[in-house]
Coordinates of C-alpha atoms (C1' of nucleotides) in Angstrom, one line a residue:
Chain A
X1 CA 113.0 -122.1 135.0
X2 CA 111.7 -118.7 136.1
X3 CA 114.2 -115.9 136.4
X4 CA 114.9 -114.8 139.9
X5 CA 114.6 -111.2 140.9
X6 CA 118.3 -111.1 141.7
X7 CA 119.1 -112.1 138.1
X8 CA 116.8 -109.4 136.7
X9 CA 118.3 -106.9 139.0
X10 CA 121.9 -107.9 138.0
X11 CA 120.9 -107.4 134.3
X12 CA 119.6 -103.9 135.1
X13 CA 122.7 -103.1 137.0
X14 CA 124.9 -104.2 134.1
X15 CA 122.8 -102.3 131.5
X16 CA 123.1 -99.2 133.6
X17 CA 126.9 -99.6 133.7
X18 CA 127.0 -100.2 129.9
X19 CA 125.1 -97.0 129.4
X20 CA 127.5 -95.2 131.7
X21 CA 130.4 -96.5 129.7
X22 CA 128.6 -95.2 126.7
X23 CA 128.5 -91.7 128.2
X24 CA 124.7 -91.6 128.9
X25 CA 123.4 -88.8 131.2
X26 CA 124.0 -89.6 134.9
X27 CA 120.3 -89.8 135.7
X28 CA 119.6 -92.5 133.2
X29 CA 122.3 -94.6 134.9
X30 CA 120.9 -93.8 138.3
X31 CA 117.5 -94.8 137.1
X32 CA 118.8 -98.3 136.2
X33 CA 120.6 -98.6 139.6
X34 CA 117.4 -97.6 141.5
X35 CA 115.4 -100.1 139.4
X36 CA 117.9 -102.8 140.2
X37 CA 117.5 -102.1 143.9
X38 CA 113.7 -102.1 143.7
X39 CA 113.7 -105.3 141.7
X40 CA 116.1 -107.1 144.1
X41 CA 113.8 -106.1 147.1
X42 CA 110.6 -107.1 145.5
X43 CA 108.9 -109.8 147.5
X44 CA 107.0 -111.1 144.5
X45 CA 108.3 -112.4 141.1
X46 CA 109.2 -109.4 138.9
X47 CA 109.1 -111.8 135.9
X48 CA 105.5 -112.5 136.6
X49 CA 104.7 -108.8 137.2
X50 CA 106.4 -107.8 133.9
X51 CA 104.8 -110.5 131.8
X52 CA 101.4 -109.3 133.2
X53 CA 102.4 -105.8 132.2
X54 CA 102.4 -104.7 135.9
X55 CA 106.1 -104.1 136.6
X56 CA 105.3 -100.4 136.3
X57 CA 103.6 -100.7 139.7
X58 CA 107.0 -100.9 141.2
X59 CA 108.4 -97.4 142.0
X60 CA 111.2 -96.4 139.6
X61 CA 110.0 -98.8 136.9
X62 CA 108.4 -97.1 133.9
X63 CA 107.2 -98.3 130.5
X64 CA 110.8 -98.6 129.1
X65 CA 112.1 -100.8 131.9
X66 CA 108.9 -102.9 131.9
X67 CA 109.5 -103.7 128.2
X68 CA 113.2 -104.5 128.8
X69 CA 112.4 -106.9 131.6
X70 CA 109.9 -108.7 129.4
X71 CA 112.5 -109.0 126.6
X72 CA 115.0 -110.3 129.2
X73 CA 112.8 -113.0 130.6
X74 CA 111.4 -114.1 127.2
X75 CA 114.6 -114.1 125.2
X76 CA 117.3 -114.1 127.8
X77 CA 118.6 -110.9 126.5
X78 CA 117.9 -107.1 126.4
X79 CA 118.4 -105.8 122.8
X80 CA 119.9 -102.5 124.0
X81 CA 122.4 -104.4 126.2
X82 CA 123.3 -106.8 123.4
X83 CA 124.0 -103.7 121.2
X84 CA 126.2 -102.0 123.8
X85 CA 128.1 -105.2 124.3
X86 CA 129.1 -105.0 120.6
X87 CA 130.6 -101.7 121.5
X88 CA 132.3 -102.6 124.8
X89 CA 133.3 -106.1 125.9
X90 CA 131.1 -107.2 128.9
X91 CA 134.3 -107.8 130.9
X92 CA 134.8 -104.0 131.0
X93 CA 131.9 -103.9 133.3
X94 CA 134.0 -105.8 135.8
X95 CA 136.6 -103.1 135.6
X96 CA 134.1 -100.5 136.8
X97 CA 133.4 -102.6 139.9
X98 CA 136.9 -102.2 141.1
X99 CA 137.0 -99.9 144.2
X100 CA 138.2 -96.5 143.1
X101 CA 137.5 -97.2 139.4
X102 CA 134.3 -96.0 137.8
X103 CA 132.9 -96.0 134.3
X104 CA 134.7 -92.8 133.3
X105 CA 138.0 -94.2 134.2
X106 CA 137.3 -97.6 132.7
X107 CA 136.2 -96.0 129.4
X108 CA 139.4 -94.0 129.2
X109 CA 141.5 -97.1 129.8
X110 CA 139.6 -98.8 127.0
X111 CA 139.9 -96.0 124.6
X112 CA 143.5 -95.1 125.2
X113 CA 145.0 -98.5 126.1
X114 CA 142.5 -100.9 124.7
X115 CA 142.1 -102.5 128.2
X116 CA 139.0 -104.7 128.2
X117 CA 139.4 -106.8 131.4
X118 CA 140.8 -106.8 135.0
X119 CA 143.6 -109.0 133.8
X120 CA 144.7 -106.6 131.1
X121 CA 144.4 -103.7 133.5
X122 CA 146.7 -105.4 136.0
X123 CA 149.2 -106.1 133.3
X124 CA 149.2 -102.6 132.0
X125 CA 149.5 -101.2 135.6
X126 CA 152.4 -103.5 136.3
X127 CA 154.1 -102.4 133.1
X128 CA 153.6 -98.7 134.2
X129 CA 151.6 -98.0 131.1
X130 CA 148.6 -96.7 132.9
X131 CA 150.3 -93.5 134.1
X132 CA 150.4 -92.4 130.5
X133 CA 146.7 -91.8 130.6
X134 CA 145.7 -88.3 131.5
X135 CA 144.6 -88.0 135.1
X136 CA 146.0 -91.3 136.2
X137 CA 149.4 -91.7 137.9
X138 CA 151.6 -94.0 139.9
X139 CA 149.3 -94.1 142.9
X140 CA 146.5 -95.2 140.7
X141 CA 148.6 -98.1 139.3
X142 CA 149.6 -99.3 142.7
X143 CA 146.0 -99.1 144.0
X144 CA 144.5 -101.1 141.2
X145 CA 147.1 -103.8 141.4
X146 CA 146.4 -104.2 145.1
X147 CA 142.7 -104.1 144.6
X148 CA 142.8 -106.8 141.8
X149 CA 145.1 -109.0 143.9
X150 CA 142.7 -108.7 146.8
X151 CA 139.8 -110.0 144.7
X152 CA 141.6 -113.3 144.2
X153 CA 142.3 -113.8 147.9
X154 CA 140.2 -115.9 150.3
X155 CA 137.9 -113.8 152.5
X156 CA 137.8 -110.9 150.1
X157 CA 135.8 -108.1 151.7
X158 CA 132.1 -109.1 151.5
X159 CA 129.1 -108.7 153.6
X160 CA 129.2 -110.4 157.0
X161 CA 126.3 -111.9 158.9
X162 CA 124.7 -109.6 161.4
X163 CA 125.3 -112.1 164.2
X164 CA 129.0 -111.8 163.6
X165 CA 129.0 -108.0 163.4
X166 CA 126.6 -107.0 166.1
X167 CA 128.4 -108.6 169.1
X168 CA 131.7 -106.9 168.0
X169 CA 129.9 -103.6 167.5
X170 CA 128.3 -103.7 170.9
X171 CA 131.5 -104.7 172.6
X172 CA 133.4 -101.8 171.0
X173 CA 130.6 -99.3 171.7
X174 CA 130.5 -100.5 175.3
X175 CA 134.2 -100.2 175.7
X176 CA 134.1 -96.6 174.3
X177 CA 131.2 -95.7 176.6
X178 CA 133.3 -96.8 179.6
X179 CA 136.1 -94.5 178.5
X180 CA 136.3 -91.3 180.6
X181 CA 136.5 -89.0 177.5
X182 CA 133.3 -90.3 176.0
X183 CA 129.9 -88.7 176.2
X184 CA 127.6 -90.6 173.8
X185 CA 128.4 -93.6 171.7
X186 CA 125.9 -95.2 169.3
X187 CA 126.2 -98.0 166.8
X188 CA 125.0 -96.6 163.4
X189 CA 124.9 -97.9 159.9
X190 CA 123.3 -101.2 158.7
X191 CA 124.0 -102.9 162.1
X192 CA 121.7 -100.3 163.7
X193 CA 119.1 -101.1 161.0
X194 CA 119.5 -104.8 161.8
X195 CA 120.0 -105.8 158.2
X196 CA 120.8 -109.4 157.5
X197 CA 124.4 -108.7 156.6
X198 CA 126.7 -105.8 157.1
X199 CA 129.7 -104.5 155.2
X200 CA 131.3 -102.7 158.2
X201 CA 130.6 -101.2 161.6
X202 CA 129.9 -97.5 162.0
X203 CA 130.2 -95.9 165.5
X204 CA 129.1 -92.3 166.2
X205 CA 130.3 -90.6 169.3
X206 CA 130.7 -87.3 171.1
X207 CA 133.6 -86.8 173.5
X208 CA 135.2 -84.3 175.8
X209 CA 138.6 -85.4 174.4
X210 CA 138.0 -86.8 170.9
X211 CA 141.6 -87.9 170.3
X212 CA 141.7 -89.8 173.5
X213 CA 138.6 -91.7 172.6
X214 CA 139.8 -92.4 169.1
X215 CA 143.0 -93.7 170.6
X216 CA 141.1 -96.0 172.9
X217 CA 139.5 -97.6 169.9
X218 CA 142.8 -98.2 168.1
X219 CA 144.1 -99.8 171.3
X220 CA 141.1 -102.1 171.8
X221 CA 142.0 -105.8 172.0
X222 CA 139.6 -106.6 169.0
X223 CA 141.7 -104.3 166.8
X224 CA 144.0 -106.3 164.5
X225 CA 145.0 -103.2 162.4
X226 CA 144.5 -99.6 163.3
X227 CA 144.7 -96.3 161.4
X228 CA 145.8 -93.1 163.0
X229 CA 143.5 -91.7 165.7
X230 CA 142.6 -88.1 165.4
X231 CA 140.0 -85.5 166.5
X232 CA 137.4 -86.7 164.0
X233 CA 137.8 -90.4 164.9
X234 CA 139.6 -93.5 163.9
X235 CA 139.4 -96.6 161.8
X236 CA 140.3 -100.2 162.7
X237 CA 140.0 -103.7 161.3
X238 CA 139.0 -106.4 163.8
X239 CA 140.7 -109.8 163.9
X240 CA 137.6 -111.2 162.3
X241 CA 138.2 -108.9 159.4
X242 CA 135.4 -106.3 159.9
X243 CA 136.3 -102.7 159.4
X244 CA 135.1 -100.3 162.1
X245 CA 134.7 -96.6 161.5
X246 CA 134.4 -94.3 164.6
X247 CA 133.3 -90.7 163.9
X248 CA 133.5 -88.3 166.7
X249 CA 131.2 -85.3 166.2
X250 CA 130.1 -82.1 167.9
X251 CA 127.2 -82.7 170.3
X252 CA 124.9 -80.0 168.9
X253 CA 124.7 -81.9 165.6
X254 CA 124.6 -85.4 167.0
X255 CA 121.1 -86.1 165.7
X256 CA 122.0 -84.9 162.2
X257 CA 125.1 -87.1 162.1
X258 CA 123.5 -90.2 163.6
X259 CA 120.6 -89.9 161.1
X260 CA 123.0 -89.5 158.2
X261 CA 125.3 -92.4 159.2
X262 CA 122.4 -94.7 160.0
X263 CA 121.2 -94.5 156.4
X264 CA 120.2 -96.3 154.4
X265 CA 121.3 -94.5 151.2
X266 CA 117.9 -95.0 149.7
X267 CA 116.2 -93.6 152.8
X268 CA 118.6 -90.6 153.0
X269 CA 118.1 -89.8 149.3
X270 CA 114.4 -89.8 149.6
X271 CA 114.5 -87.7 152.7
X272 CA 116.6 -85.1 151.1
X273 CA 114.6 -85.0 147.9
X274 CA 111.5 -84.4 149.9
X275 CA 113.2 -81.7 152.0
X276 CA 114.3 -79.8 148.8
X277 CA 110.7 -79.6 147.8
X278 CA 110.0 -77.9 151.1
X279 CA 112.9 -75.5 150.6
X280 CA 115.3 -77.3 152.9
X281 CA 118.7 -78.9 152.3
X282 CA 119.6 -81.8 154.5
X283 CA 123.1 -83.0 155.2
X284 CA 125.0 -84.6 158.1
X285 CA 125.9 -81.1 159.3
X286 CA 122.4 -79.7 159.7
X287 CA 119.3 -78.6 157.9
X288 CA 119.7 -75.5 155.8
X289 CA 117.0 -73.2 154.6
X290 CA 117.5 -72.8 150.9
X291 CA 116.6 -69.1 151.0
X292 CA 118.2 -67.4 153.9
X293 CA 120.8 -70.1 154.6
X294 CA 119.9 -70.6 158.3
X295 CA 121.4 -73.9 159.5
X296 CA 119.6 -75.8 162.2
X297 CA 121.5 -78.5 164.1
X298 CA 119.8 -81.0 166.4
X299 CA 121.1 -83.2 169.2
X300 CA 118.5 -85.9 168.5
X301 CA 117.2 -87.7 165.5
X302 CA 113.6 -87.1 166.6
X303 CA 114.2 -83.3 166.1
X304 CA 115.7 -83.9 162.7
X305 CA 112.7 -85.8 161.5
X306 CA 110.4 -83.4 163.3
X307 CA 111.9 -80.4 161.4
X308 CA 111.0 -82.2 158.2
X309 CA 107.4 -82.7 159.3
X310 CA 107.9 -86.4 159.9
X311 CA 107.3 -88.7 162.8
X312 CA 110.4 -90.4 164.2
X313 CA 111.3 -93.4 162.0
X314 CA 112.7 -96.5 163.7
X315 CA 116.1 -97.5 162.2
X316 CA 114.8 -100.8 161.0
X317 CA 112.3 -99.1 158.7
X318 CA 114.8 -96.8 157.0
X319 CA 115.1 -98.5 153.7
X320 CA 113.3 -96.2 151.3
X321 CA 110.3 -98.6 151.2
X322 CA 107.5 -96.1 151.9
X323 CA 108.5 -95.2 155.5
X324 CA 108.9 -91.5 154.7
X325 CA 105.4 -91.2 153.2
X326 CA 104.0 -93.1 156.2
X327 CA 105.9 -90.8 158.6
X328 CA 104.5 -87.7 156.9
X329 CA 101.0 -89.1 157.2
X330 CA 101.4 -90.1 160.8
X331 CA 100.8 -93.7 159.8
X332 CA 104.0 -95.5 160.9
X333 CA 103.3 -98.8 162.6
X334 CA 104.2 -99.3 166.2
X335 CA 106.7 -102.1 165.8
X336 CA 106.8 -105.3 167.7
X337 CA 109.5 -105.6 170.4
X338 CA 111.3 -108.6 172.0
X339 CA 109.6 -107.8 175.3
X340 CA 106.2 -108.3 173.6
X341 CA 106.8 -112.0 173.2
X342 CA 105.2 -114.5 175.5
X343 CA 106.8 -117.6 174.2
X344 CA 108.9 -119.4 171.6
X345 CA 107.2 -122.0 169.3
X346 CA 110.2 -123.8 167.8
X347 CA 113.2 -125.3 169.5
X348 CA 115.1 -128.6 169.9
X349 CA 116.4 -130.7 172.7
X350 CA 118.8 -133.7 173.1
X351 CA 115.9 -135.9 172.0
X352 CA 116.9 -134.9 168.4
X353 CA 119.8 -132.7 167.6
X354 CA 119.7 -130.1 170.4
X355 CA 122.4 -129.7 173.0
X356 CA 120.2 -129.3 176.1
X357 CA 117.6 -131.3 177.9
X358 CA 113.9 -130.6 178.1
X359 CA 114.1 -129.2 181.6
X360 CA 117.2 -127.1 180.8
X361 CA 115.4 -125.5 177.8
X362 CA 112.3 -124.9 180.0
X363 CA 114.4 -123.2 182.7
X364 CA 116.1 -121.0 180.1
X365 CA 112.7 -120.0 178.6
X366 CA 111.3 -119.2 182.0
X367 CA 114.4 -117.2 182.7
X368 CA 113.6 -115.1 179.6
X369 CA 110.2 -114.3 181.1
X370 CA 108.3 -116.5 178.7
X371 CA 105.0 -118.2 179.7
X372 CA 105.3 -121.0 177.2
X373 CA 107.8 -122.9 175.1
X374 CA 107.0 -125.4 172.4
X375 CA 109.6 -128.1 172.2
X376 CA 109.7 -129.3 168.6
X377 CA 112.3 -131.9 168.0
X378 CA 112.8 -133.4 164.5
X379 CA 110.4 -136.1 163.4
X380 CA 110.7 -139.8 162.4
X381 CA 112.3 -139.4 159.0
X382 CA 114.8 -136.8 159.9
X383 CA 118.0 -138.9 159.6
X384 CA 121.5 -138.1 160.8
X385 CA 120.6 -140.4 163.7
X386 CA 118.6 -137.5 165.2
X387 CA 115.2 -138.8 164.3
X388 CA 112.5 -139.2 167.0
X389 CA 110.5 -142.5 166.8
X390 CA 106.7 -142.4 167.4
X391 CA 107.3 -144.3 170.7
X392 CA 109.9 -141.7 171.8
X393 CA 107.5 -138.9 171.0
X394 CA 104.6 -140.5 172.9
X395 CA 107.0 -140.7 175.9
X396 CA 108.0 -137.0 175.4
X397 CA 104.3 -136.1 175.6
X398 CA 104.1 -137.8 179.0
X399 CA 107.2 -136.1 180.1
X400 CA 105.8 -132.7 179.2
X401 CA 102.5 -133.5 181.0
X402 CA 104.5 -134.4 184.1
X403 CA 106.4 -131.1 184.0
X404 CA 103.2 -129.1 183.5
X405 CA 101.5 -131.0 186.3
X406 CA 103.4 -128.9 188.8
X407 CA 100.8 -126.1 188.9
X408 CA 102.9 -123.8 190.9
X409 CA 104.8 -122.7 187.8
X410 CA 103.3 -119.9 185.7
X411 CA 104.9 -121.5 182.7
X412 CA 103.8 -124.2 180.3
X413 CA 105.8 -126.5 178.1
X414 CA 104.1 -127.4 174.9
X415 CA 104.6 -130.9 173.5
X416 CA 105.4 -130.5 169.8
X417 CA 107.4 -131.6 166.8
X418 CA 109.0 -130.2 163.8
X419 CA 107.6 -132.6 161.3
X420 CA 109.1 -133.2 157.9
X421 CA 106.9 -132.5 154.9
X422 CA 107.4 -135.3 152.4
X423 CA 107.5 -134.5 148.7
X424 CA 103.8 -135.3 148.3
X425 CA 102.9 -133.0 151.2
X426 CA 102.3 -135.8 153.7
X427 CA 103.8 -135.8 157.2
X428 CA 105.8 -138.6 158.8
X429 CA 103.8 -139.3 162.0
X430 CA 100.3 -140.8 162.2
X431 CA 97.4 -138.6 162.7
X432 CA 96.6 -139.8 166.3
X433 CA 100.1 -138.9 167.4
X434 CA 100.0 -135.5 165.7
X435 CA 96.5 -135.0 167.3
X436 CA 98.1 -135.6 170.7
X437 CA 100.6 -132.8 170.3
X438 CA 100.1 -129.2 171.4
X439 CA 102.0 -127.7 168.6
X440 CA 103.1 -129.0 165.2
X441 CA 105.6 -127.1 163.0
X442 CA 105.9 -128.5 159.5
X443 CA 109.1 -127.9 157.6
X444 CA 110.8 -129.0 154.4
X445 CA 114.2 -130.7 155.1
X446 CA 114.6 -132.8 151.9
X447 CA 114.2 -132.6 148.1
X448 CA 115.0 -128.9 147.8
X449 CA 115.2 -129.1 144.1
X450 CA 111.5 -129.7 143.3
X451 CA 110.0 -127.4 140.7
X452 CA 108.4 -124.3 142.1
X453 CA 105.0 -125.7 141.2
X454 CA 105.6 -129.0 143.1
X455 CA 107.2 -127.3 146.1
X456 CA 104.3 -124.9 146.4
X457 CA 101.8 -127.7 146.2
X458 CA 103.8 -129.7 148.7
X459 CA 103.8 -126.9 151.3
X460 CA 100.2 -125.9 150.7
X461 CA 99.2 -129.6 151.3
X462 CA 100.8 -129.3 154.7
X463 CA 99.2 -126.0 155.4
X464 CA 95.8 -127.5 154.6
X465 CA 96.4 -130.3 157.0
X466 CA 94.4 -129.3 160.2
X467 CA 97.0 -130.9 162.4
X468 CA 99.7 -128.5 161.2
X469 CA 99.9 -125.3 163.3
X470 CA 102.8 -123.6 161.7
X471 CA 105.2 -123.8 158.7
X472 CA 108.9 -123.6 159.6
X473 CA 111.6 -121.7 157.6
X474 CA 109.4 -121.5 154.5
X475 CA 112.0 -120.9 151.8
X476 CA 114.9 -122.9 153.2
X477 CA 117.5 -120.3 152.4
X478 CA 120.8 -119.9 154.3
X479 CA 122.0 -116.3 153.9
X480 CA 125.0 -116.1 151.7
X481 CA 125.2 -119.9 151.4
X482 CA 122.1 -121.4 150.0
X483 CA 119.5 -119.8 147.8
X484 CA 115.8 -120.2 148.8
X485 CA 114.1 -123.0 147.1
X486 CA 111.7 -122.2 144.4
X487 CA 108.3 -121.6 146.0
X488 CA 105.4 -119.3 145.3
X489 CA 105.3 -117.3 148.6
X490 CA 102.2 -115.4 147.6
X491 CA 100.2 -118.6 147.0
X492 CA 101.5 -120.1 150.2
X493 CA 100.5 -116.9 152.1
X494 CA 97.0 -117.0 150.7
X495 CA 96.6 -120.7 151.7
X496 CA 98.0 -120.0 155.2
X497 CA 95.6 -117.1 155.7
X498 CA 92.6 -119.2 154.5
X499 CA 93.5 -122.1 156.8
X500 CA 94.6 -120.0 159.8
X501 CA 97.9 -121.8 159.7
X502 CA 100.8 -119.7 161.1
X503 CA 104.0 -119.1 159.2
X504 CA 107.2 -118.5 161.2
X505 CA 109.9 -116.0 161.0
X506 CA 112.9 -118.2 161.9
X507 CA 115.3 -116.1 164.0
X508 CA 118.4 -118.2 163.3
X509 CA 120.6 -115.4 162.0
X510 CA 121.7 -117.7 159.1
X511 CA 118.1 -118.1 158.0
X512 CA 115.9 -115.1 158.9
X513 CA 113.2 -117.0 157.0
X514 CA 110.6 -115.6 156.2
X515 CA 112.7 -112.7 154.9
X516 CA 111.5 -109.3 155.8
X517 CA 110.0 -108.8 152.4
X518 CA 108.1 -112.1 152.5
X519 CA 107.0 -111.5 156.1
X520 CA 105.5 -108.1 155.1
X521 CA 103.8 -109.7 152.1
X522 CA 102.4 -112.5 154.3
X523 CA 101.2 -110.2 157.0
X524 CA 99.4 -108.0 154.4
X525 CA 97.8 -111.2 153.1
X526 CA 96.3 -111.8 156.6
X527 CA 98.7 -114.5 157.7
X528 CA 99.5 -114.8 161.4
X529 CA 103.2 -114.8 161.9
X530 CA 105.1 -116.2 164.8
X531 CA 108.7 -115.3 165.6
X532 CA 110.8 -118.3 166.7
X533 CA 114.4 -119.1 167.3
X534 CA 114.7 -122.8 166.2
X535 CA 117.1 -122.9 169.1
X536 CA 119.3 -126.0 169.4
X537 CA 120.4 -125.0 172.9
X538 CA 119.8 -122.6 175.8
X539 CA 122.4 -120.3 174.3
X540 CA 120.6 -119.7 171.0
X541 CA 117.2 -118.8 172.5
X542 CA 118.7 -115.3 172.4
X543 CA 118.6 -115.4 168.6
X544 CA 115.1 -114.1 169.0
X545 CA 116.6 -110.6 168.5
X546 CA 117.3 -111.5 164.9
X547 CA 113.8 -112.9 164.4
X548 CA 112.3 -109.7 165.9
X549 CA 114.6 -107.6 163.8
X550 CA 113.2 -109.2 160.7
X551 CA 109.7 -108.7 162.0
X552 CA 110.3 -105.0 162.6
X553 CA 112.0 -104.6 159.2
X554 CA 108.8 -106.2 157.8
X555 CA 106.7 -103.4 159.5
X556 CA 105.0 -105.9 161.9
X557 CA 103.2 -104.8 165.0
X558 CA 102.6 -106.7 168.2
X559 CA 99.2 -107.6 166.8
X560 CA 100.7 -109.2 163.7
X561 CA 102.8 -111.6 165.7
X562 CA 100.9 -114.5 167.2
X563 CA 103.3 -115.4 170.0
X564 CA 102.8 -112.0 171.6
X565 CA 99.6 -113.6 172.9
X566 CA 98.9 -115.9 175.7
X567 CA 98.7 -119.6 174.9
X568 CA 95.0 -119.5 175.3
X569 CA 94.6 -116.6 172.9
X570 CA 96.9 -118.2 170.5
X571 CA 94.8 -121.4 170.3
X572 CA 91.8 -119.3 169.6
X573 CA 93.6 -117.6 166.8
X574 CA 94.5 -121.0 165.3
X575 CA 90.9 -122.1 165.7
X576 CA 92.2 -125.3 167.3
X577 CA 90.8 -127.2 170.2
X578 CA 93.2 -129.0 172.5
X579 CA 93.1 -130.5 175.9
X580 CA 93.9 -127.2 177.5
X581 CA 90.6 -125.7 176.5
X582 CA 88.5 -128.6 177.7
Chain B
dG1 C1' 114.9 -93.3 132.5
dC2 C1' 111.4 -91.7 135.9
dC3 C1' 108.0 -88.7 137.6
dG4 C1' 104.3 -84.8 139.0
dT5 C1' 100.2 -80.8 146.3
dT6 C1' 104.7 -76.0 141.2
dT7 C1' 105.6 -79.7 136.3
dT8 C1' 103.5 -84.5 130.8
dC9 C1' 108.9 -81.2 130.3
dG10 C1' 112.5 -80.1 133.1
dG11 C1' 114.0 -81.2 136.7
dC12 C1' 116.2 -85.3 139.4
dC13 C1' 120.6 -85.4 147.3
dC14 C1' 124.8 -84.1 149.8
dG15 C1' 129.4 -83.8 151.1
dA16 C1' 134.1 -86.0 151.8
dC17 C1' 138.0 -87.8 150.0
dT18 C1' 141.6 -88.9 146.5
dG19 C1' 144.8 -88.0 143.2
dT20 C1' 145.9 -85.4 140.0
dT21 C1' 145.4 -81.2 139.5
dT22 C1' 146.9 -75.4 139.4
dT23 C1' 140.8 -75.4 140.3
dC24 C1' 138.7 -80.2 139.7
dA25 C1' 136.7 -84.7 138.1
dG26 C1' 135.7 -89.0 139.6
dT27 C1' 134.3 -92.1 143.1
dC28 C1' 132.2 -93.3 147.3
dG29 C1' 128.9 -93.8 151.1

DNA sequence: GCCGTTTTCGGCCCGACTGTTTTCAGTCG
């Protein structure tokens, strides 16, 4: 069983903390944290890279970490970590994860009170023994008890899916914009970067009467709890449990603050490090010249980036993944937009498990300004009583033809199917039926636990089938609920590029599959990507924003995304002949 | 521990908040 990048990253994170407990210099600890971040974000197997001696190609990984990763994947253990665990129990690492408790505090608790775990810490705090430690008092005891108890509760603060966060963020921002005291209000933070999940909502505003605007937030119907509203802003928790931070700032530094609070941390760190080399210090308050001390404040982000010699960087790119170097070189991509799309190539109707009819879906797609919609209900072996028999699909093809026969419409329905890929890579309709379809999406819906080798072979067999136009939700992951199945995305991308088979970014906010990292890898391998919703009703065609968000976070341009083209151009791209071209 | 349009050694982002402190260390984003 290969080791997942997330496991390797967790081991690096743990080792960093063990070193921190051991009193290592700060920068060594930071190096492990940064390495963990880079490993977790790698689109390719870090185990494979390390075994091939190539992990040093990742930024922040040098010879030492390369060697440690090899030891980890080959023996299941890093010698230096094992040694440190003799010195400190591994459960002490958990103590450092408690909010407000870091390695320094955990170490002191261990040295002075022999506390080795969260349970022992809670007991000591309850017995008022912690206040005997220098620098820690009553408030600390109360705080750690509350924090430990919160860990055990249901719905402990975690990351929330963007589709839960974004509507609330926009509703609150809109309400604040409507307030007479407000001037500008922008959603910042990870929601603005359109990450898959968010920890909280950050709102940045300017106002003629800051306290009045802050009070308006605390009084909003979404607020379940509210802190005190002041000149600098307010904080609330929504009924759905999302914390919201409103920061009200002076208008002349709005650009600096918005840039700062949009992040990400990695992006901001890299930005500031680069600025220091140019003799500038960047903070949320302005850009200071290191000699002379002149502070420049900017009302817009574009001016902030401009002062640093950079092109404006779209929020979706601000992850510290090369965007700053690209901005300095004037080589940022022009990112694909929702309005670039001409159609959606994956959706369902009541024929399988959708909630709306063929004509209702068509009307909704036309309403969005699309010029085509591929209707791809599930196939013959789908199960759940939602399968589509060959006879029913032949009938559907006729239905689509009848719809399209009305030539007054500048819109075309595409007769399609989302066909199951069997474990041997075969499909569950006969070739003549597949041949009669305009658009075939092939997806894995069964036997997720195949070995990586078998799963890769299975999907590549479908890719090589000339009747397959596109692979659906390639890795099968459900964000926060189901891990992706084991599959070699690099090998799949290579096969897809060679066969001119498309791979989709599924815009269902639970999936976003391809992930942004896999999508970037696939596009660089020459794969044509399409961005689809997999909508099961007219209401979820709007999920295209999440698919496009992933495409943008993958650095994709309009040219990289196949369904920005007309249906005719798309067919050419596929190298497929159908009745439409005759 | 990493890294190099000053460097293979000597640097390595910035500020706010908190609680415990009489001036600051630790933690966080």
